[in-house]
N, CA, C and O atoms as a MOPAC input file, in Angstrom:
PM7 MOZYME 1SCF
protein

 N     10.86600 1     9.54200 1    -2.51700 1
 C     10.72200 1    10.57500 1    -1.50000 1
 C     10.47100 1    12.48000 1    -1.88600 1
 O     10.23700 1    13.54200 1    -1.31000 1
 N     10.68900 1    11.98200 1    -3.08300 1
 C     10.55200 1    13.28900 1    -3.97800 1
 C      8.49100 1    13.79600 1    -3.33000 1
 O      7.94700 1    14.85200 1    -3.00600 1
 N      8.18600 1    12.83400 1    -3.40500 1
 C      6.22300 1    12.73700 1    -3.77900 1
 C      5.87900 1    12.98800 1    -2.34900 1
 O      4.77600 1    13.46300 1    -2.07700 1
 N      7.14300 1    12.57400 1    -0.98600 1
 C      6.62000 1    13.09200 1     0.36300 1
 C      6.94300 1    14.11400 1     0.64700 1
 O      6.36600 1    14.75100 1     1.52800 1
 N      8.22200 1    14.67600 1    -0.19100 1
 C      8.44300 1    16.17700 1     0.50300 1
 C      7.42500 1    17.00000 1    -0.56700 1
 O      7.09900 1    18.09800 1    -0.11800 1
 N      6.89100 1    16.70100 1    -1.82200 1
 C      6.20500 1    17.83000 1    -2.39700 1
 C      5.15400 1    17.69500 1    -2.13900 1
 O      4.54200 1    18.72600 1    -1.86000 1
 N      4.47800 1    16.51000 1    -2.10100 1
 C      2.72500 1    16.77200 1    -1.54800 1
 C      2.76700 1    15.35800 1    -0.76700 1
 O      2.73800 1    14.19700 1    -1.17500 1
 N      2.84100 1    15.88600 1     0.42400 1
 C      2.61000 1    15.06000 1     1.59000 1
 C      1.55000 1    14.68400 1     1.83500 1
 O      0.72700 1    15.59900 1     1.81200 1
 N      1.01200 1    13.39200 1     2.15300 1
 C     -0.42500 1    12.52400 1     2.44800 1
 C     -1.24700 1    13.02500 1     0.88700 1
 O     -2.43700 1    13.32100 1     0.78100 1
 N     -0.58300 1    13.01200 1     0.17900 1
 C     -1.92500 1    13.24300 1    -0.87000 1
 C     -2.25200 1    12.13200 1    -2.05200 1
 O     -1.92800 1    10.97000 1    -1.80300 1
 N     -2.58700 1    12.28700 1    -2.73500 1
 C     -3.28900 1    10.60400 1    -3.08600 1
 C     -2.31000 1    10.19100 1    -4.13300 1
 O     -2.20200 1     9.04100 1    -4.56000 1
 N     -1.67400 1    11.11900 1    -4.47700 1
 C     -0.33600 1    10.91900 1    -5.79900 1
 C      0.57100 1     9.86400 1    -5.13500 1
 O      0.83600 1     8.72400 1    -5.51800 1
 N      1.09100 1    10.72800 1    -3.73500 1
 C      1.91500 1     9.99600 1    -2.73400 1
 C      1.59500 1     8.50800 1    -2.22400 1
 O      2.39200 1     7.57100 1    -2.15500 1
 N     -0.17600 1     8.52400 1    -1.78300 1
 C     -0.47000 1     7.34800 1    -1.83400 1
 C     -0.66300 1     5.86200 1    -2.94100 1
 O     -0.59300 1     4.65000 1    -2.73300 1
 N     -0.87800 1     6.54000 1    -3.91900 1
 C     -1.06000 1     5.60800 1    -5.15900 1
 C      0.80500 1     4.79700 1    -5.53400 1
 O      1.02900 1     3.60000 1    -5.71200 1
 N      2.02100 1     6.15300 1    -5.54900 1
 C      2.89500 1     5.95600 1    -6.00800 1
 C      3.42200 1     4.94400 1    -4.77400 1
 O      4.38500 1     4.26400 1    -5.12700 1
 N      3.03400 1     4.74600 1    -3.57600 1
 C      3.23300 1     3.46500 1    -2.68100 1
 C      3.03400 1     2.97200 1    -2.80700 1
 O      3.89800 1     2.20000 1    -3.22100 1
 N      1.50600 1     2.36700 1    -2.72400 1
 C      0.84600 1     0.91000 1    -2.90100 1
 C      1.32400 1     0.66900 1    -4.04300 1
 O      1.51200 1    -0.54600 1    -3.98600 1
 N      1.79000 1     1.15200 1    -5.48200 1
 C      2.26800 1     0.36700 1    -6.29900 1
 C      3.41100 1    -0.01500 1    -6.01900 1
 O      3.79700 1    -1.11600 1    -6.41200 1
 N      4.10000 1     0.69500 1    -5.37900 1
 C      5.25500 1    -0.01000 1    -5.15600 1
 C      5.58400 1    -1.34700 1    -3.80800 1
 O      6.55600 1    -2.09900 1    -3.73600 1
 N      4.53800 1    -1.26300 1    -2.99800 1
 C      3.81600 1    -2.16100 1    -2.34500 1
 C      3.57400 1    -3.17500 1    -3.00000 1
 O      4.45000 1    -4.03000 1    -2.87000 1
 N      2.68600 1    -3.46900 1    -3.70500 1
 C      2.66800 1    -4.07600 1    -4.81900 1
 C      3.59400 1    -4.94700 1    -5.46800 1
 O      3.36300 1    -6.14700 1    -5.62200 1
 N      4.60800 1    -4.39100 1    -5.84400 1
 C      6.12700 1    -4.71600 1    -6.47900 1
 C      5.95000 1    -5.87800 1    -5.35500 1
 O      5.45100 1    -7.00200 1    -5.41400 1
 N      6.73300 1    -4.94100 1    -4.02100 1
 C      7.04300 1    -6.03400 1    -3.27600 1
 C      6.82600 1    -7.26500 1    -3.10000 1
 O      7.55400 1    -8.25500 1    -3.16500 1
 N      5.32600 1    -7.04900 1    -2.77800 1
 C      4.35900 1    -8.09200 1    -2.36000 1
 C      4.48600 1    -9.51500 1    -3.40200 1
 O      4.33900 1   -10.66100 1    -2.97700 1
 N      4.74900 1    -9.20800 1    -4.65700 1
 C      5.12800 1    -9.61900 1    -5.75100 1
 C      6.61500 1   -10.53500 1    -6.24200 1
 O      6.97800 1   -11.30600 1    -7.13000 1
 N      7.12400 1    -9.89300 1    -5.06800 1
 C      8.72400 1    -9.81700 1    -5.58400 1
 C      8.71000 1   -10.96100 1    -4.09200 1
 O      9.76000 1   -11.58500 1    -3.94000 1
 N      7.97000 1   -11.13300 1    -3.40600 1
 C      8.26900 1   -12.27600 1    -2.13200 1
 C      8.75400 1   -10.77400 1    -0.84800 1
 O      9.14600 1   -11.08500 1     0.27600 1
 N      8.71700 1   -10.30300 1    -0.97700 1
 C      9.44100 1    -8.95400 1     0.00400 1
 C      7.91000 1    -8.95100 1     1.30200 1
 O      7.69600 1    -7.75300 1     1.48500 1
 N      7.13700 1    -9.57500 1     1.95600 1
 C      5.92800 1    -9.49400 1     1.81800 1
 C      5.51700 1    -8.90500 1     3.23900 1
 O      4.40000 1    -8.43500 1     3.45900 1
 N      6.83700 1    -9.00200 1     4.44900 1
 C      7.32500 1    -7.80900 1     5.18000 1
 C      6.95100 1    -6.39800 1     4.77700 1
 O      5.93700 1    -5.73000 1     4.98000 1
 N      7.78300 1    -6.21800 1     4.31400 1
 C      8.10600 1    -4.51500 1     3.80600 1
 C      6.94100 1    -3.90000 1     3.12700 1
 O      6.61800 1    -2.71300 1     3.17600 1
 N      6.10300 1    -5.26900 1     2.21200 1
 C      4.98500 1    -4.65300 1     1.97200 1
 C      3.48000 1    -4.30600 1     2.76700 1
 O      2.74000 1    -3.32400 1     2.72100 1
 N      3.42500 1    -5.37500 1     3.38000 1
 C      2.52300 1    -5.41400 1     4.88200 1
 C      2.88400 1    -3.90500 1     5.69000 1
 O      1.99400 1    -3.30700 1     6.29500 1
 N      4.05200 1    -3.47200 1     5.62700 1
 C      3.67000 1    -2.54500 1     6.70400 1
 C      3.93800 1    -1.07800 1     5.93800 1
 O      3.86100 1    -0.07900 1     6.65300 1
 N      4.40200 1    -0.81400 1     3.82500 1
 C      4.19700 1     0.09000 1     3.28600 1
 C      2.45500 1     0.42900 1     3.23300 1
 O      2.02000 1     1.56600 1     3.05000 1
 N      1.71000 1    -0.61100 1     3.40200 1
 C      0.35200 1    -0.77000 1     2.94500 1
 C     -0.82900 1     0.11900 1     4.27100 1
 O     -1.80600 1     0.86000 1     4.37600 1
 N      0.21000 1    -0.67300 1     5.05900 1
 C     -0.62600 1    -0.70500 1     6.79600 1
 C     -0.48800 1     0.65700 1     7.16400 1
 O     -1.30100 1     1.26700 1     7.85900 1
 N      1.20900 1     1.41600 1     6.38900 1
 C      1.10000 1     2.91500 1     6.52500 1
 C      0.44100 1     3.72700 1     5.71400 1
 O      0.29200 1     4.91200 1     6.01400 1
 N     -0.02200 1     3.22500 1     4.62400 1
 C     -1.06600 1     3.86900 1     3.52600 1
 C     -2.53800 1     4.46100 1     4.60200 1
 O     -3.13000 1     5.51500 1     4.83100 1
 N     -2.59300 1     3.12400 1     4.98200 1
 C     -4.37500 1     2.61700 1     5.69300 1
 C     -4.17100 1     3.33900 1     7.19400 1
 O     -5.28700 1     3.43100 1     7.70500 1
 N     -3.14200 1     3.87900 1     8.07000 1
 C     -2.77000 1     4.77700 1     8.83000 1
 C     -2.81500 1     6.42900 1     8.39700 1
 O     -3.29400 1     7.29400 1     9.13000 1
 N     -2.25400 1     6.67000 1     7.14100 1
 C     -1.84900 1     8.21700 1     6.88600 1
 C     -3.48500 1     8.68000 1     6.36500 1
 O     -3.85300 1     9.84500 1     6.51700 1
 N     -4.40800 1     7.62000 1     5.73600 1
 C     -6.08800 1     7.64900 1     5.66300 1
 C     -6.85100 1     8.38800 1     6.82300 1
 O     -7.75200 1     9.21700 1     6.94700 1
 N     -6.08400 1     7.70900 1     7.53300 1
 C     -6.65800 1     8.96900 1     8.47700 1
 C     -8.42700 1     8.21800 1     8.83600 1
 O     -8.79800 1     9.07800 1     9.63400 1
 N     -9.11700 1     7.64900 1     8.78000 1
 C    -10.30700 1     6.97000 1     8.37900 1
 C    -11.35000 1     7.79200 1     7.11200 1
 O    -12.55400 1     8.05100 1     7.08500 1
 N    -10.20700 1     8.03200 1     6.12900 1
 C    -11.14700 1     8.72300 1     4.64100 1
 C    -11.19000 1     7.89700 1     4.04600 1
 O    -10.24900 1     7.10400 1     4.07600 1
 N    -12.48400 1     7.63400 1     3.07300 1
 C    -11.89100 1     6.17900 1     2.19000 1
 C    -11.10300 1     6.81800 1     0.86000 1
 O    -11.13900 1     8.02400 1     0.61900 1
 N    -10.62100 1     6.16600 1     0.29800 1
 C     -9.60200 1     5.38000 1    -0.57800 1
 C    -10.25200 1     5.16400 1    -1.92300 1
 O     -9.47900 1     4.28900 1    -2.31400 1
 N    -11.00400 1     5.30000 1    -2.80200 1
 C    -11.68500 1     5.18500 1    -3.50600 1
 C    -10.39400 1     4.95700 1    -4.90100 1
 O    -10.46300 1     3.94600 1    -5.60100 1
 N     -9.47800 1     5.83500 1    -5.10200 1
 C     -8.78500 1     5.74800 1    -5.65400 1
 C     -7.64600 1     4.69000 1    -5.94700 1
 O     -6.96600 1     4.55400 1    -6.96400 1
 N     -7.63500 1     3.92600 1    -4.66900 1
 C     -6.93200 1     3.06200 1    -4.66000 1
 C     -7.24800 1     1.89700 1    -4.36500 1
 O     -6.79500 1     1.03600 1    -3.61000 1
 N     -8.08500 1     1.97800 1    -5.05800 1
 C     -9.27900 1     0.41000 1    -4.99600 1
 C     -8.74000 1    -1.03400 1    -5.37900 1
 O     -8.88500 1    -2.16100 1    -4.90600 1
 N     -8.04600 1    -0.48200 1    -6.46000 1
 C     -6.88600 1    -1.56500 1    -7.39600 1
 C     -5.93200 1    -1.71300 1    -6.68700 1
 O     -6.72400 1    -1.78000 1    -5.74700 1
 N     -5.47800 1    -1.76900 1    -6.46100 1
 C     -4.60800 1    -0.68400 1    -5.78500 1
 C     -4.06700 1    -1.50200 1    -4.42100 1
 O     -2.93900 1    -1.80900 1    -4.03400 1
 N     -5.25700 1    -1.68400 1    -3.94500 1
 C     -4.96200 1    -2.04300 1    -2.56300 1
 C     -5.10800 1    -3.58000 1    -2.35600 1
 O     -4.77800 1    -4.10600 1    -1.29300 1
 N     -5.65200 1    -4.33500 1    -3.48700 1
 C     -6.49300 1    -5.73700 1    -3.59500 1
 C     -5.64500 1    -6.71700 1    -3.43400 1
 O     -6.06700 1    -7.87000 1    -3.34500 1
 N     -3.56900 1    -6.27300 1    -3.33300 1
 C     -2.81500 1    -7.34600 1    -2.83600 1
 C     -2.45300 1    -7.20800 1    -1.27900 1
 O     -1.96400 1    -7.99000 1    -0.46400 1
 N     -2.93700 1    -5.77400 1    -1.20800 1
 C     -2.66600 1    -6.64900 1     0.62300 1
 C     -3.86500 1    -6.96000 1     1.49300 1
 O     -3.76500 1    -7.19200 1     2.69800 1
 N     -5.55000 1    -6.94900 1     0.50100 1
 C     -5.93200 1    -7.83000 1     1.14400 1
 C     -5.42600 1    -9.13800 1     0.51700 1
 O     -5.19100 1   -10.11100 1     1.23300 1
 N     -5.31100 1    -9.15800 1    -0.37800 1
 C     -4.74900 1   -10.99400 1    -0.81400 1
 C     -3.75400 1   -11.36800 1     0.46800 1
 O     -3.93400 1   -12.50800 1     0.89600 1
 N     -2.80500 1   -10.64100 1     1.09600 1
 C     -1.64900 1   -10.68700 1     2.09200 1
 C     -1.98400 1   -11.08500 1     3.47300 1
 O     -1.60600 1   -11.90000 1     4.31600 1
 N     -2.98000 1   -10.02200 1     3.31200 1
 C     -3.84200 1   -10.53700 1     4.86600 1
 C     -4.91800 1   -11.85800 1     4.72400 1
 O     -5.58400 1   -12.30800 1     5.65600 1
 N     -4.91700 1   -12.27700 1     3.56000 1
 C     -5.91100 1   -13.05900 1     3.49500 1
 C     -4.94300 1   -14.60400 1     3.56000 1
 O     -5.64800 1   -15.58900 1     3.78000 1
 N     -3.65800 1   -14.84500 1     3.41700 1
 C     -2.95800 1   -15.50800 1     3.00800 1
 C     -1.88900 1   -15.35400 1     4.15800 1
 O     -0.86700 1   -16.04100 1     4.13500 1
 N     -2.16500 1   -14.33100 1     5.29100 1
 C     -1.42900 1   -14.35700 1     6.79000 1
 C     -2.60500 1   -15.51300 1     7.70700 1
 O     -2.26800 1   -16.16400 1     8.69600 1
 N     -4.04200 1   -15.53100 1     7.05300 1
 C     -4.62600 1   -16.40300 1     7.70400 1
 C     -4.56200 1   -17.54600 1     7.53400 1
 O     -4.84700 1   -18.29900 1     8.46600 1
 N     -4.24800 1   -17.94900 1     6.53900 1
 C     -4.40400 1   -19.41600 1     6.54100 1
 C     -2.98900 1   -19.37800 1     6.83600 1
 O     -3.05600 1   -20.39300 1     7.52900 1
 N     -1.83100 1   -19.08600 1     6.89700 1
 C     -0.52700 1   -19.74400 1     7.42600 1
 C     -1.14400 1   -19.94500 1     8.79000 1
 O     -0.49300 1   -20.47500 1     9.69000 1

């Protein structure tokens, strides 16, 4: 919450959110993780997010597993 107030829309906020979403995904909280990842994508507004490349990998894994279900 502190990052959201001090640095709204910043790469630091997106990075922290992606790290938390990855934790949720690894903890089996798939729905919550997907919601956070989708929020990151929406807030990017079409801008590339190269600094988040590694942190977004679990998002794509979740999407692929969603397709398999």
